[in-house]
Amino acid sequence: LNVVSSITNLSYYGRLPGTDDDNEDSSGLNDSPPDGVHCRSKIFARREEICSCLVGVLLHDNKLAVVEAARAFGNFSRDPVVRGVIVSARADEALSMLLGHEACTDECLFAAVGCLVNLAASPGHNRILTGEDGCMEYETVHKLIRGLRKWGLKRVRLSAVVCKVLFNLAYACGGAGEAYARCFYASGSELVETVGLLRERDSPQ
């Protein structure tokens, strides 16, 4: 657990392409991975290898370890290379399974959904939400909408991050077309109804 927690904390400080400090090397910690991204964190420099190892932790019995692993994936998933690793290692499927797990804590759910925020916005890596590559059976969008309806305004932090996922997904799908229909055709009416209920509850009496 301590190792995974350390990885999570350090993974937050990776250097991504296009940042203003790409050419700085004052720390002496920079690596130059094959894709040319400079990292001020050794952990982030080895992100692909680490993420492959973390997949199994998502299904561990230790709930705290699961939370930390999901948080690490959320940090690492800011990078498109890692989003590819998440898909190829089927970590996205594990994250979706967590959404339907009755024993999953709020912290675990928040971490899992947080990673989906980045995946949703990446057309090449959001199959767990669009249902491509045989992922329709996971019903991830339905789980998110059902969660939004359940958590509502009582657990605003969770509801807000779910809305971010759905917004990113709709935007990535272009608001129309086959992918959009696949994501929202079956659950769209439930989403509209849920948002309507939340607005009513938030309205002054």
Coordinates of N, CA and C in Angstrom, one line a residue:
L1 N 0.8 -1.2 0.0 CA 0.0 0.0 0.0 C 0.9 1.3 0.0
N2 N 1.9 1.3 0.8 CA 2.8 2.4 0.9 C 3.5 2.7 -0.5
V3 N 3.9 1.6 -1.1 CA 4.5 1.8 -2.4 C 3.6 2.4 -3.5
V4 N 2.3 1.9 -3.5 CA 1.4 2.4 -4.4 C 1.0 3.8 -4.1
S5 N 0.9 4.2 -2.8 CA 0.6 5.5 -2.4 C 1.8 6.5 -2.9
S6 N 3.0 6.0 -2.7 CA 4.1 6.8 -3.1 C 4.1 7.1 -4.6
I7 N 3.8 6.0 -5.4 CA 3.7 6.1 -6.9 C 2.6 7.2 -7.2
T8 N 1.5 7.1 -6.6 CA 0.4 8.0 -6.8 C 0.8 9.5 -6.6
N9 N 1.5 9.7 -5.5 CA 1.9 11.1 -5.2 C 2.9 11.6 -6.2
L10 N 3.9 10.8 -6.5 CA 4.9 11.2 -7.4 C 4.5 11.3 -8.9
S11 N 3.5 10.5 -9.2 CA 3.0 10.5 -10.6 C 2.3 11.9 -10.9
Y12 N 1.9 12.6 -9.9 CA 1.3 13.9 -10.2 C 2.2 14.9 -10.8
Y13 N 3.5 14.7 -10.6 CA 4.5 15.7 -11.0 C 5.2 15.4 -12.3
G14 N 4.6 14.7 -13.1 CA 5.2 14.4 -14.4 C 5.2 15.6 -15.3
R15 N 6.1 15.6 -16.3 CA 6.2 16.8 -17.2 C 5.6 16.3 -18.5
L16 N 4.6 17.0 -19.0 CA 3.9 16.6 -20.2 C 4.4 17.4 -21.4
P17 N 4.1 16.9 -22.7 CA 4.5 17.7 -23.9 C 3.8 19.0 -23.9
G18 N 4.6 20.0 -24.4 CA 4.0 21.3 -24.6 C 4.0 22.2 -23.4
T19 N 4.6 21.7 -22.2 CA 4.7 22.6 -21.1 C 5.8 23.6 -21.2
D20 N 5.7 24.7 -20.5 CA 6.7 25.8 -20.7 C 8.1 25.4 -20.3
D21 N 8.1 24.4 -19.4 CA 9.4 24.0 -18.8 C 10.0 22.8 -19.4
D22 N 9.6 22.4 -20.7 CA 10.1 21.2 -21.3 C 11.6 21.2 -21.4
N23 N 12.2 22.4 -21.6 CA 13.6 22.4 -21.9 C 14.5 22.7 -20.6
E24 N 13.8 22.8 -19.5 CA 14.5 23.0 -18.3 C 15.0 21.7 -17.7
D25 N 16.2 21.7 -17.0 CA 16.7 20.5 -16.4 C 17.4 20.9 -15.2
S26 N 16.8 21.8 -14.4 CA 17.5 22.2 -13.2 C 17.5 21.2 -12.1
S27 N 16.6 20.2 -12.1 CA 16.5 19.2 -11.1 C 17.5 18.1 -11.2
G28 N 17.9 17.9 -12.5 CA 18.8 16.8 -12.8 C 18.1 15.4 -12.8
L29 N 16.7 15.5 -12.8 CA 16.0 14.2 -12.7 C 15.4 13.9 -14.0
N30 N 15.6 14.6 -15.1 CA 14.9 14.4 -16.4 C 15.4 13.1 -17.0
D31 N 14.4 12.4 -17.6 CA 14.7 11.3 -18.4 C 14.2 11.7 -19.8
S32 N 14.6 11.0 -20.8 CA 14.1 11.2 -22.2 C 13.6 9.9 -22.7
P33 N 12.3 9.6 -22.4 CA 11.6 8.4 -22.9 C 11.6 8.4 -24.4
P34 N 11.3 7.2 -25.0 CA 11.3 7.1 -26.5 C 10.4 8.1 -27.2
D35 N 9.4 8.5 -26.5 CA 8.5 9.4 -27.2 C 8.9 10.9 -27.2
G36 N 10.1 11.1 -26.5 CA 10.6 12.5 -26.5 C 10.1 13.4 -25.4
V37 N 9.3 12.8 -24.5 CA 8.7 13.6 -23.4 C 9.7 13.7 -22.3
H38 N 10.0 14.9 -21.9 CA 10.9 15.1 -20.7 C 10.1 15.1 -19.4
C39 N 10.6 14.3 -18.5 CA 9.9 14.2 -17.2 C 10.8 14.6 -16.0
R40 N 10.2 15.4 -15.1 CA 11.0 15.7 -14.0 C 10.9 14.7 -12.9
S41 N 10.0 13.7 -13.1 CA 9.8 12.6 -12.2 C 10.3 11.3 -12.8
K42 N 11.1 10.5 -12.1 CA 11.5 9.2 -12.6 C 10.3 8.2 -12.7
I43 N 9.4 8.5 -11.8 CA 8.2 7.6 -11.8 C 7.4 7.9 -13.1
F44 N 7.2 9.1 -13.5 CA 6.5 9.4 -14.7 C 7.2 9.0 -15.9
A45 N 8.6 9.0 -15.8 CA 9.4 8.6 -17.0 C 9.2 7.1 -17.3
R46 N 8.8 6.3 -16.3 CA 8.6 4.9 -16.5 C 7.1 4.5 -16.3
R47 N 6.3 5.5 -16.8 CA 4.9 5.4 -16.6 C 4.2 4.1 -17.3
E48 N 4.7 3.8 -18.4 CA 4.2 2.6 -19.1 C 4.4 1.3 -18.3
E49 N 5.6 1.1 -17.9 CA 5.9 -0.1 -17.1 C 5.2 -0.1 -15.8
I50 N 5.1 1.0 -15.1 CA 4.4 1.1 -13.9 C 2.9 0.8 -14.0
C51 N 2.3 1.4 -15.0 CA 0.8 1.2 -15.2 C 0.5 -0.2 -15.5
S52 N 1.4 -0.9 -16.3 CA 1.1 -2.3 -16.5 C 1.1 -3.1 -15.2
C53 N 2.0 -2.7 -14.3 CA 2.0 -3.4 -13.0 C 0.9 -3.1 -12.1
L54 N 0.3 -1.9 -12.3 CA -0.8 -1.4 -11.4 C -2.1 -2.0 -11.7
V55 N -2.3 -2.6 -12.9 CA -3.6 -3.1 -13.3 C -4.2 -4.1 -12.3
G56 N -3.3 -5.0 -11.8 CA -3.8 -6.0 -10.9 C -4.2 -5.4 -9.5
V57 N -3.6 -4.3 -9.2 CA -4.0 -3.7 -7.9 C -5.4 -3.1 -7.9
L58 N -5.9 -2.8 -9.1 CA -7.3 -2.3 -9.2 C -8.3 -3.4 -8.7
L59 N -7.9 -4.6 -8.7 CA -8.8 -5.7 -8.3 C -8.4 -6.3 -7.0
H60 N -7.6 -5.7 -6.3 CA -7.1 -6.2 -5.0 C -8.1 -6.1 -3.9
D61 N -8.0 -6.9 -2.9 CA -9.0 -6.9 -1.8 C -8.8 -5.7 -0.9
N62 N -7.6 -5.1 -0.9 CA -7.3 -4.0 0.0 C -7.9 -2.7 -0.7
K63 N -9.0 -2.2 -0.1 CA -9.7 -1.1 -0.7 C -8.8 0.2 -0.8
L64 N -8.0 0.4 0.2 CA -7.1 1.6 0.1 C -6.1 1.5 -1.0
A65 N -5.6 0.3 -1.3 CA -4.7 0.1 -2.4 C -5.4 0.3 -3.7
V66 N -6.7 -0.1 -3.8 CA -7.5 0.1 -5.0 C -7.6 1.6 -5.3
V67 N -7.9 2.4 -4.2 CA -8.1 3.8 -4.4 C -6.8 4.4 -4.9
E68 N -5.7 4.1 -4.3 CA -4.4 4.7 -4.7 C -4.0 4.3 -6.1
A69 N -4.3 3.1 -6.5 CA -4.0 2.6 -7.9 C -4.9 3.4 -8.9
A70 N -6.2 3.6 -8.6 CA -7.0 4.3 -9.5 C -6.6 5.8 -9.5
R71 N -6.2 6.3 -8.4 CA -5.7 7.7 -8.5 C -4.4 7.8 -9.3
A72 N -3.6 6.8 -9.2 CA -2.3 6.8 -10.0 C -2.7 6.8 -11.5
F73 N -3.7 6.0 -11.9 CA -4.1 5.9 -13.3 C -4.7 7.3 -13.7
G74 N -5.4 7.9 -12.8 CA -5.9 9.2 -13.1 C -4.8 10.2 -13.4
N75 N -3.7 10.2 -12.6 CA -2.6 11.1 -12.9 C -1.9 10.7 -14.2
F76 N -1.6 9.5 -14.3 CA -0.8 9.0 -15.5 C -1.6 9.2 -16.8
S77 N -3.0 9.1 -16.7 CA -3.8 9.2 -17.9 C -3.9 10.5 -18.6
R78 N -3.2 11.5 -18.0 CA -3.1 12.8 -18.6 C -2.2 12.7 -19.9
D79 N -1.5 11.6 -20.0 CA -0.5 11.4 -21.1 C -1.2 10.4 -22.1
P80 N -1.2 10.7 -23.4 CA -1.8 9.9 -24.4 C -1.2 8.5 -24.5
V81 N 0.1 8.4 -24.2 CA 0.8 7.1 -24.2 C 0.2 6.2 -23.2
V82 N 0.0 6.7 -22.0 CA -0.5 5.9 -20.9 C -2.0 5.5 -21.2
R83 N -2.7 6.4 -21.8 CA -4.1 6.1 -22.1 C -4.1 4.8 -23.0
G84 N -3.1 4.7 -23.9 CA -3.0 3.5 -24.7 C -2.7 2.3 -23.9
V85 N -1.8 2.5 -22.9 CA -1.5 1.3 -22.0 C -2.7 0.9 -21.2
I86 N -3.5 1.9 -20.7 CA -4.7 1.6 -20.0 C -5.6 0.7 -20.8
V87 N -5.8 1.0 -22.0 CA -6.7 0.2 -22.9 C -6.1 -1.1 -23.2
S88 N -4.8 -1.2 -23.6 CA -4.2 -2.5 -24.0 C -4.1 -3.4 -22.8
A89 N -3.9 -2.9 -21.6 CA -3.8 -3.7 -20.4 C -5.2 -4.0 -19.8
R90 N -6.2 -3.5 -20.4 CA -7.6 -3.7 -20.0 C -7.9 -3.1 -18.6
A91 N -7.1 -2.1 -18.2 CA -7.3 -1.4 -17.0 C -8.7 -0.6 -17.0
D92 N -9.1 -0.1 -18.2 CA -10.3 0.6 -18.4 C -11.5 -0.3 -18.0
E93 N -11.4 -1.6 -18.3 CA -12.4 -2.6 -17.9 C -12.5 -2.7 -16.4
A94 N -11.3 -2.8 -15.8 CA -11.3 -2.9 -14.3 C -11.9 -1.7 -13.7
L95 N -11.7 -0.5 -14.2 CA -12.3 0.7 -13.7 C -13.8 0.7 -13.8
S96 N -14.3 0.2 -14.9 CA -15.7 0.1 -15.1 C -16.3 -0.9 -14.1
M97 N -15.6 -2.0 -13.9 CA -16.1 -3.0 -12.9 C -16.3 -2.4 -11.5
L98 N -15.3 -1.5 -11.2 CA -15.4 -0.8 -9.9 C -16.7 0.0 -9.7
L99 N -17.1 0.6 -10.8 CA -18.3 1.4 -10.7 C -19.6 0.6 -10.3
G100 N -19.6 -0.7 -10.6 CA -20.7 -1.5 -10.3 C -20.5 -2.4 -9.1
H101 N -19.4 -2.1 -8.3 CA -19.1 -2.9 -7.2 C -19.8 -2.3 -5.9
E102 N -20.6 -3.1 -5.3 CA -21.4 -2.6 -4.2 C -20.6 -2.1 -3.0
A103 N -19.4 -2.8 -2.8 CA -18.6 -2.4 -1.7 C -17.6 -1.3 -2.0
C104 N -17.7 -0.7 -3.2 CA -16.8 0.4 -3.5 C -17.1 1.6 -2.8
T105 N -16.1 2.2 -2.1 CA -16.2 3.4 -1.3 C -16.3 4.6 -2.2
D106 N -16.7 5.8 -1.6 CA -16.8 7.0 -2.3 C -15.4 7.4 -2.9
E107 N -14.4 7.2 -2.1 CA -13.0 7.6 -2.5 C -12.6 6.8 -3.7
C108 N -13.0 5.5 -3.7 CA -12.6 4.6 -4.8 C -13.4 5.0 -6.0
L109 N -14.7 5.2 -5.9 CA -15.5 5.6 -7.0 C -15.0 6.9 -7.6
F110 N -14.7 7.9 -6.8 CA -14.2 9.2 -7.3 C -12.9 9.0 -8.1
A111 N -12.0 8.2 -7.6 CA -10.7 7.9 -8.3 C -10.9 7.2 -9.6
A112 N -11.8 6.3 -9.6 CA -12.1 5.5 -10.9 C -12.7 6.4 -11.9
V113 N -13.7 7.2 -11.5 CA -14.4 8.1 -12.4 C -13.5 9.2 -12.9
G114 N -12.6 9.6 -12.0 CA -11.6 10.6 -12.3 C -10.7 10.2 -13.5
C115 N -10.3 9.0 -13.5 CA -9.5 8.5 -14.6 C -10.3 8.4 -15.9
L116 N -11.6 8.1 -15.8 CA -12.5 8.1 -17.0 C -12.7 9.5 -17.6
V117 N -12.5 10.5 -16.8 CA -12.6 11.9 -17.4 C -11.6 12.0 -18.5
N118 N -10.4 11.6 -18.3 CA -9.3 11.7 -19.3 C -9.6 10.7 -20.5
L119 N -10.0 9.5 -20.2 CA -10.3 8.5 -21.2 C -11.4 9.0 -22.1
A120 N -12.4 9.6 -21.5 CA -13.6 10.0 -22.3 C -13.3 11.0 -23.3
A121 N -12.3 11.9 -23.0 CA -12.0 13.0 -24.0 C -11.0 12.5 -25.1
S122 N -10.6 11.3 -25.0 CA -9.6 10.8 -26.0 C -10.2 9.7 -26.9
P123 N -10.6 10.1 -28.1 CA -11.4 9.3 -29.0 C -10.7 7.9 -29.3
G124 N -9.4 7.8 -29.2 CA -8.8 6.5 -29.5 C -8.7 5.6 -28.3
H125 N -9.2 6.1 -27.1 CA -9.0 5.4 -25.9 C -10.3 5.3 -25.0
N126 N -11.4 5.7 -25.6 CA -12.6 5.7 -24.7 C -13.6 4.6 -25.0
R127 N -13.1 3.4 -25.5 CA -13.9 2.3 -25.9 C -14.8 1.8 -24.7
I128 N -14.3 1.9 -23.5 CA -15.1 1.4 -22.4 C -16.4 2.2 -22.2
L129 N -16.4 3.4 -22.8 CA -17.6 4.3 -22.7 C -18.4 4.2 -24.0
T130 N -17.7 4.1 -25.1 CA -18.4 4.0 -26.4 C -19.0 2.6 -26.7
G131 N -18.4 1.6 -26.0 CA -18.8 0.3 -26.2 C -18.1 -0.5 -27.4
E132 N -17.1 0.2 -27.9 CA -16.4 -0.4 -29.0 C -15.5 -1.6 -28.5
D133 N -15.0 -2.4 -29.4 CA -14.1 -3.5 -29.1 C -14.7 -4.5 -28.0
G134 N -16.0 -4.7 -28.1 CA -16.7 -5.6 -27.2 C -16.9 -5.1 -25.8
C135 N -16.8 -3.8 -25.6 CA -17.0 -3.2 -24.3 C -18.4 -2.8 -24.0
M136 N -19.4 -3.1 -24.9 CA -20.7 -2.7 -24.6 C -21.3 -3.4 -23.4
E137 N -20.9 -4.6 -23.1 CA -21.4 -5.4 -22.0 C -21.1 -4.7 -20.7
Y138 N -20.1 -3.9 -20.6 CA -19.8 -3.2 -19.3 C -20.8 -2.1 -18.9
E139 N -21.5 -1.6 -19.9 CA -22.6 -0.6 -19.7 C -22.1 0.5 -18.8
T140 N -20.9 1.0 -19.1 CA -20.2 2.1 -18.3 C -21.0 3.3 -18.2
V141 N -21.5 3.8 -19.4 CA -22.3 5.0 -19.4 C -23.6 4.9 -18.5
H142 N -24.2 3.7 -18.6 CA -25.4 3.5 -17.8 C -25.1 3.5 -16.3
K143 N -23.9 2.9 -16.0 CA -23.5 2.9 -14.6 C -23.3 4.4 -14.1
L144 N -22.7 5.2 -14.9 CA -22.4 6.6 -14.5 C -23.7 7.3 -14.4
I145 N -24.7 7.2 -15.2 CA -25.9 7.9 -15.1 C -26.7 7.4 -13.9
R146 N -26.7 6.1 -13.7 CA -27.4 5.5 -12.5 C -26.7 6.1 -11.3
G147 N -25.4 6.2 -11.3 CA -24.7 6.8 -10.1 C -25.1 8.2 -9.9
L148 N -25.1 9.0 -11.0 CA -25.5 10.4 -10.9 C -26.9 10.5 -10.3
R149 N -27.8 9.7 -10.7 CA -29.2 9.7 -10.1 C -29.2 9.4 -8.7
K150 N -28.3 8.4 -8.3 CA -28.3 7.9 -6.9 C -27.6 8.9 -6.0
W151 N -26.5 9.5 -6.4 CA -25.7 10.4 -5.6 C -26.2 11.8 -5.6
G152 N -26.7 12.3 -6.7 CA -27.4 13.6 -6.8 C -26.6 14.7 -6.1
L153 N -27.4 15.5 -5.4 CA -26.8 16.7 -4.7 C -26.3 16.3 -3.3
K154 N -26.6 15.1 -2.9 CA -26.1 14.6 -1.6 C -24.6 14.4 -1.6
R155 N -24.1 13.9 -2.8 CA -22.6 13.7 -2.9 C -22.2 14.4 -4.2
V156 N -22.1 15.7 -4.0 CA -21.9 16.6 -5.2 C -20.5 16.3 -5.8
R157 N -19.5 16.0 -5.0 CA -18.2 15.8 -5.6 C -18.2 14.7 -6.6
L158 N -18.9 13.6 -6.3 CA -19.0 12.4 -7.2 C -19.8 12.8 -8.4
S159 N -20.9 13.4 -8.2 CA -21.8 13.8 -9.3 C -21.1 14.7 -10.3
A160 N -20.4 15.7 -9.7 CA -19.7 16.6 -10.6 C -18.7 15.9 -11.5
V161 N -17.9 15.0 -11.0 CA -16.9 14.3 -11.8 C -17.6 13.4 -12.9
V162 N -18.7 12.8 -12.5 CA -19.5 12.0 -13.5 C -19.9 12.9 -14.6
C163 N -20.4 14.1 -14.3 CA -20.8 15.0 -15.4 C -19.7 15.4 -16.3
K164 N -18.5 15.5 -15.7 CA -17.3 15.8 -16.5 C -17.0 14.7 -17.5
V165 N -17.2 13.5 -17.1 CA -17.0 12.3 -18.0 C -18.0 12.4 -19.1
L166 N -19.3 12.6 -18.8 CA -20.3 12.6 -19.8 C -20.1 13.7 -20.8
F167 N -19.7 14.9 -20.3 CA -19.5 16.0 -21.1 C -18.4 15.7 -22.1
N168 N -17.2 15.2 -21.6 CA -16.1 14.9 -22.4 C -16.4 13.9 -23.5
L169 N -17.2 12.9 -23.1 CA -17.6 11.9 -24.0 C -18.4 12.4 -25.1
A170 N -19.4 13.2 -24.8 CA -20.3 13.8 -25.8 C -19.5 14.7 -26.7
Y171 N -18.6 15.4 -26.2 CA -17.8 16.3 -27.0 C -16.8 15.6 -27.9
A172 N -16.2 14.5 -27.4 CA -15.3 13.7 -28.2 C -16.1 13.0 -29.3
C173 N -17.3 12.7 -29.1 CA -18.1 12.0 -30.1 C -18.7 13.0 -31.1
G174 N -18.5 14.3 -30.9 CA -19.0 15.3 -31.8 C -20.4 15.7 -31.7
G175 N -21.1 15.1 -30.6 CA -22.5 15.5 -30.4 C -23.4 14.8 -31.4
A176 N -22.9 13.9 -32.2 CA -23.8 13.2 -33.2 C -23.0 12.1 -33.8
G177 N -23.7 11.3 -34.6 CA -23.0 10.2 -35.3 C -23.1 8.9 -34.6
E178 N -22.5 7.9 -35.2 CA -22.6 6.5 -34.7 C -22.1 6.4 -33.3
A179 N -20.9 6.9 -33.0 CA -20.4 6.8 -31.7 C -21.2 7.4 -30.6
Y180 N -21.8 8.6 -30.9 CA -22.6 9.3 -30.0 C -23.9 8.5 -29.8
A181 N -24.5 8.0 -30.8 CA -25.7 7.2 -30.7 C -25.5 6.0 -29.8
R182 N -24.3 5.3 -30.1 CA -24.0 4.1 -29.3 C -23.8 4.4 -27.8
C183 N -23.3 5.6 -27.5 CA -23.1 6.0 -26.1 C -24.4 6.4 -25.4
F184 N -25.3 7.1 -26.1 CA -26.4 7.8 -25.4 C -27.8 7.4 -25.9
Y185 N -27.9 6.6 -26.9 CA -29.2 6.2 -27.4 C -30.0 5.5 -26.3
A186 N -29.4 4.5 -25.7 CA -30.1 3.7 -24.7 C -30.3 4.4 -23.4
S187 N -29.3 5.3 -23.0 CA -29.3 5.9 -21.7 C -29.7 7.4 -21.8
G188 N -29.8 8.0 -23.0 CA -30.0 9.4 -23.1 C -31.2 9.9 -22.4
S189 N -32.4 9.2 -22.5 CA -33.6 9.7 -21.9 C -33.5 9.6 -20.3
E190 N -32.8 8.6 -19.8 CA -32.5 8.5 -18.4 C -31.7 9.7 -17.9
L191 N -30.7 10.0 -18.7 CA -29.8 11.1 -18.4 C -30.6 12.5 -18.3
V192 N -31.4 12.7 -19.3 CA -32.2 13.9 -19.3 C -33.1 14.0 -18.1
E193 N -33.8 12.8 -17.9 CA -34.7 12.8 -16.7 C -34.0 13.0 -15.4
T194 N -32.8 12.4 -15.3 CA -32.0 12.6 -14.1 C -31.6 14.0 -13.8
V195 N -31.1 14.7 -14.9 CA -30.7 16.1 -14.8 C -31.9 17.0 -14.4
G196 N -33.0 16.6 -15.0 CA -34.3 17.4 -14.7 C -34.6 17.2 -13.2
L197 N -34.5 16.0 -12.7 CA -34.8 15.8 -11.3 C -33.8 16.6 -10.4
L198 N -32.6 16.6 -10.7 CA -31.6 17.3 -9.9 C -31.8 18.8 -10.0
R199 N -32.3 19.3 -11.1 CA -32.6 20.8 -11.2 C -33.8 21.1 -10.3
E200 N -34.8 20.2 -10.3 CA -36.0 20.4 -9.4 C -35.6 20.5 -8.0
R201 N -34.7 19.5 -7.6 CA -34.3 19.5 -6.2 C -33.5 20.7 -5.8
D202 N -32.8 21.3 -6.8 CA -31.9 22.4 -6.5 C -32.7 23.8 -6.5
S203 N -33.9 23.7 -7.1 CA -34.7 24.9 -7.2 C -35.3 25.4 -5.9
P204 N -35.3 26.7 -5.6 CA -35.9 27.1 -4.4 C -37.4 26.9 -4.3
Q205 N -37.9 26.5 -3.2 CA -39.3 26.1 -3.0 C -40.1 27.4 -2.9

